Amino acid sequence: MKTLTVSVVTPDGPVLEDAYQMVSCKAESGELGILPGHIPMVAPLTISAVRLKGEGSSERIAVSGGFLEVRPDKVTILAQSAEKPSDIDVDRARKAKERAEQRMAEKQADIDFRRAEHALKRAINRLDVKDNNF
Ligand code: ATP
């Protein structure tokens, strides 16, 4: 079966590069399923899981937004942060979730509320990716 090279890159460096049969992710416009030969495009991603289907194996990655660039034989994901389940620290994510919930409950200025909301989404996404909970 045909494959495409998937590369996930963050400001801290590359997280993954390998060949897969399909990439599923959540763009701001909705769910996307990318197969080899897809038309070129660029799309902003939400805080969500990226699923990579390979031959007999699959991988999932928690991404904190960023961009997806598609070419017929390659998908590049540029994200502010991206973690495989094995790299996710559950304790840290739980604490981040609690902190964010507290901040949101304190009814601070709008900008702080939105920051806390994003932090909450990142924490929940990490916990969901770790648990394979979708
Ligand atoms: P925290 O408040 O715990 O720092 P955060 O959502 O604000 O969480 P980010 O700014 O998204 O953190 O990420 C900063 C760096 O820390 C990135 O390299 C990211 O991959 C890493 N990181 C954040 N949370 C976790 C986690 N729970 N497990 C593993 N790595 C994490």
CSV table of C-alpha atoms and ligand atoms in Angstrom, one decimal:
chain,number,residue,atom,x,y,z
A,1,MET,CA,0.0,0.0,0.0
A,2,LYS,CA,1.1,3.6,-0.7
A,3,THR,CA,2.5,5.6,2.1
A,4,LEU,CA,3.4,9.2,2.8
A,5,THR,CA,6.2,10.6,4.9
A,6,VAL,CA,4.9,12.3,8.1
A,7,SER,CA,7.1,14.8,9.9
A,8,VAL,CA,6.1,16.4,13.2
A,9,VAL,CA,8.2,19.3,14.2
A,10,THR,CA,8.1,21.7,17.2
A,11,PRO,CA,10.4,24.6,18.3
A,12,ASP,CA,12.2,22.1,20.5
A,13,GLY,CA,13.0,19.9,17.5
A,14,PRO,CA,11.6,16.9,15.5
A,15,VAL,CA,9.2,14.6,17.4
A,16,LEU,CA,8.6,12.0,14.7
A,17,GLU,CA,9.4,11.2,11.0
A,18,ASP,CA,8.2,8.0,9.4
A,19,ALA,CA,6.0,6.6,6.6
A,20,TYR,CA,2.3,6.1,7.2
A,21,GLN,CA,-0.8,5.2,5.2
A,22,MET,CA,-3.1,7.7,6.6
A,23,VAL,CA,-3.1,10.9,8.7
A,24,SER,CA,-6.2,11.9,10.7
A,25,CYS,CA,-6.3,15.2,12.4
A,26,LYS,CA,-8.6,18.0,13.5
A,27,ALA,CA,-8.2,21.2,11.6
A,28,GLU,CA,-10.1,24.4,12.5
A,29,SER,CA,-12.4,23.7,9.6
A,30,GLY,CA,-13.1,20.1,10.8
A,31,GLU,CA,-11.8,16.6,10.7
A,32,LEU,CA,-9.3,15.7,8.0
A,33,GLY,CA,-8.2,12.4,6.6
A,34,ILE,CA,-5.1,12.6,4.4
A,35,LEU,CA,-4.1,9.7,2.1
A,36,PRO,CA,-1.1,9.5,-0.2
A,37,GLY,CA,-1.7,11.7,-3.3
A,38,HIS,CA,-3.7,14.3,-1.5
A,39,ILE,CA,-3.8,17.7,-3.2
A,40,PRO,CA,-1.4,20.3,-1.6
A,41,MET,CA,-2.9,22.4,1.2
A,42,VAL,CA,-2.1,24.2,4.4
A,43,ALA,CA,-4.5,24.1,7.4
A,44,PRO,CA,-4.4,25.4,10.9
A,45,LEU,CA,-4.8,22.6,13.5
A,46,THR,CA,-6.8,22.7,16.8
A,47,ILE,CA,-5.5,21.5,20.1
A,48,SER,CA,-6.2,17.8,19.4
A,49,ALA,CA,-4.8,14.4,18.6
A,50,VAL,CA,-3.2,13.5,15.3
A,51,ARG,CA,-3.6,9.8,14.4
A,52,LEU,CA,-1.1,8.1,12.1
A,53,LYS,CA,-2.0,4.8,10.6
A,54,GLY,CA,0.9,2.7,9.5
A,55,GLU,CA,1.3,-0.9,8.3
A,56,GLY,CA,0.2,-3.0,11.2
A,57,SER,CA,0.8,-0.1,13.7
A,58,SER,CA,-0.6,3.2,14.5
A,59,GLU,CA,0.6,6.2,16.5
A,60,ARG,CA,-1.1,9.1,18.1
A,61,ILE,CA,0.3,12.5,19.0
A,62,ALA,CA,-1.1,15.3,21.2
A,63,VAL,CA,-0.6,18.6,19.3
A,64,SER,CA,-1.2,22.1,20.7
A,65,GLY,CA,-2.4,23.8,17.5
A,66,GLY,CA,0.0,24.7,14.8
A,67,PHE,CA,-0.2,24.0,11.1
A,68,LEU,CA,-0.5,21.0,8.7
A,69,GLU,CA,1.2,21.2,5.4
A,70,VAL,CA,0.1,18.6,2.9
A,71,ARG,CA,2.0,17.6,-0.3
A,72,PRO,CA,1.1,14.4,-2.3
A,73,ASP,CA,3.9,12.4,-0.7
A,74,LYS,CA,4.5,14.3,2.5
A,75,VAL,CA,2.7,15.7,5.5
A,76,THR,CA,4.4,18.2,7.8
A,77,ILE,CA,3.0,19.2,11.1
A,78,LEU,CA,4.5,22.3,12.7
A,79,ALA,CA,3.2,22.6,16.3
A,80,GLN,CA,4.0,24.7,19.3
A,81,SER,CA,4.2,21.4,21.2
A,82,ALA,CA,3.6,17.8,20.3
A,83,GLU,CA,3.9,14.7,22.4
A,84,LYS,CA,3.7,10.9,21.9
A,85,PRO,CA,1.7,9.1,24.7
A,86,SER,CA,5.0,7.8,26.1
A,87,ASP,CA,6.3,11.4,26.5
A,88,ILE,CA,3.2,12.7,28.3
A,89,ASP,CA,3.6,13.3,32.0
A,90,VAL,CA,0.1,12.6,33.5
A,91,ASP,CA,0.8,14.2,36.8
A,92,ARG,CA,2.0,17.4,35.1
A,93,ALA,CA,-1.1,17.4,32.8
A,94,ARG,CA,-3.4,16.9,35.8
A,95,LYS,CA,-1.8,19.7,37.7
A,96,ALA,CA,-2.0,22.0,34.7
A,97,LYS,CA,-5.7,21.1,34.3
A,98,GLU,CA,-6.4,21.9,38.0
A,99,ARG,CA,-4.5,25.2,37.7
A,100,ALA,CA,-6.4,26.2,34.6
A,101,GLU,CA,-9.8,25.3,36.1
A,102,GLN,CA,-9.0,27.4,39.2
A,103,ARG,CA,-8.0,30.4,37.1
A,104,MET,CA,-11.2,30.1,35.0
A,105,ALA,CA,-13.3,30.0,38.2
A,106,GLU,CA,-11.6,33.1,39.5
A,107,LYS,CA,-13.2,35.2,36.7
A,108,GLN,CA,-10.2,37.2,35.8
A,109,ALA,CA,-9.9,39.5,32.8
A,110,ASP,CA,-10.9,38.1,29.4
A,111,ILE,CA,-7.4,37.6,28.2
A,112,ASP,CA,-6.5,35.6,31.3
A,113,PHE,CA,-9.7,33.6,31.0
A,114,ARG,CA,-8.8,32.7,27.4
A,115,ARG,CA,-5.3,31.7,28.3
A,116,ALA,CA,-6.6,29.5,31.1
A,117,GLU,CA,-9.1,28.0,28.6
A,118,HIS,CA,-6.3,27.1,26.2
A,119,ALA,CA,-4.2,25.7,29.0
A,120,LEU,CA,-7.2,23.5,30.0
A,121,LYS,CA,-7.6,22.3,26.5
A,122,ARG,CA,-4.0,21.3,26.2
A,123,ALA,CA,-4.1,19.5,29.5
A,124,ILE,CA,-7.3,17.6,28.7
A,125,ASN,CA,-5.9,16.7,25.2
A,126,ARG,CA,-2.7,15.3,26.7
A,127,LEU,CA,-4.7,13.2,29.2
A,128,ASP,CA,-7.0,11.9,26.4
A,129,VAL,CA,-4.1,11.0,24.1
A,130,LYS,CA,-2.3,9.2,27.0
A,131,ASP,CA,-5.5,7.2,27.7
A,132,ASN,CA,-6.4,6.8,24.0
A,133,ASN,CA,-9.7,8.3,25.1
A,134,PHE,CA,-11.7,9.6,22.1
B,1,ATP,P1,2.5,23.3,31.9
B,1,ATP,O1,1.6,24.3,32.6
B,1,ATP,O2,2.5,22.0,32.6
B,1,ATP,O3,3.8,23.8,31.4
B,1,ATP,P2,1.5,23.9,29.2
B,1,ATP,O4,0.3,23.4,28.5
B,1,ATP,O5,1.5,25.3,29.6
B,1,ATP,O6,1.6,22.9,30.5
B,1,ATP,P3,3.1,24.0,26.9
B,1,ATP,O7,3.4,25.5,27.0
B,1,ATP,O8,2.0,23.5,26.0
B,1,ATP,O9,2.8,23.5,28.4
B,1,ATP,O10,4.4,23.1,26.6
B,1,ATP,C1,5.7,23.5,27.1
B,1,ATP,C2,6.6,22.3,26.9
B,1,ATP,O11,6.3,21.3,27.9
B,1,ATP,C3,6.5,21.6,25.6
B,1,ATP,O12,7.7,21.1,25.2
B,1,ATP,C4,5.5,20.4,25.9
B,1,ATP,O13,5.8,19.4,25.0
B,1,ATP,C5,5.9,20.1,27.3
B,1,ATP,N1,4.8,19.6,28.1
B,1,ATP,C6,3.8,20.3,28.6
B,1,ATP,N2,3.0,19.5,29.4
B,1,ATP,C7,3.5,18.3,29.3
B,1,ATP,C8,3.1,17.0,29.8
B,1,ATP,N3,2.0,16.9,30.6
B,1,ATP,N4,3.9,15.9,29.5
B,1,ATP,C9,5.0,16.1,28.8
B,1,ATP,N5,5.4,17.2,28.2
B,1,ATP,C10,4.7,18.3,28.5
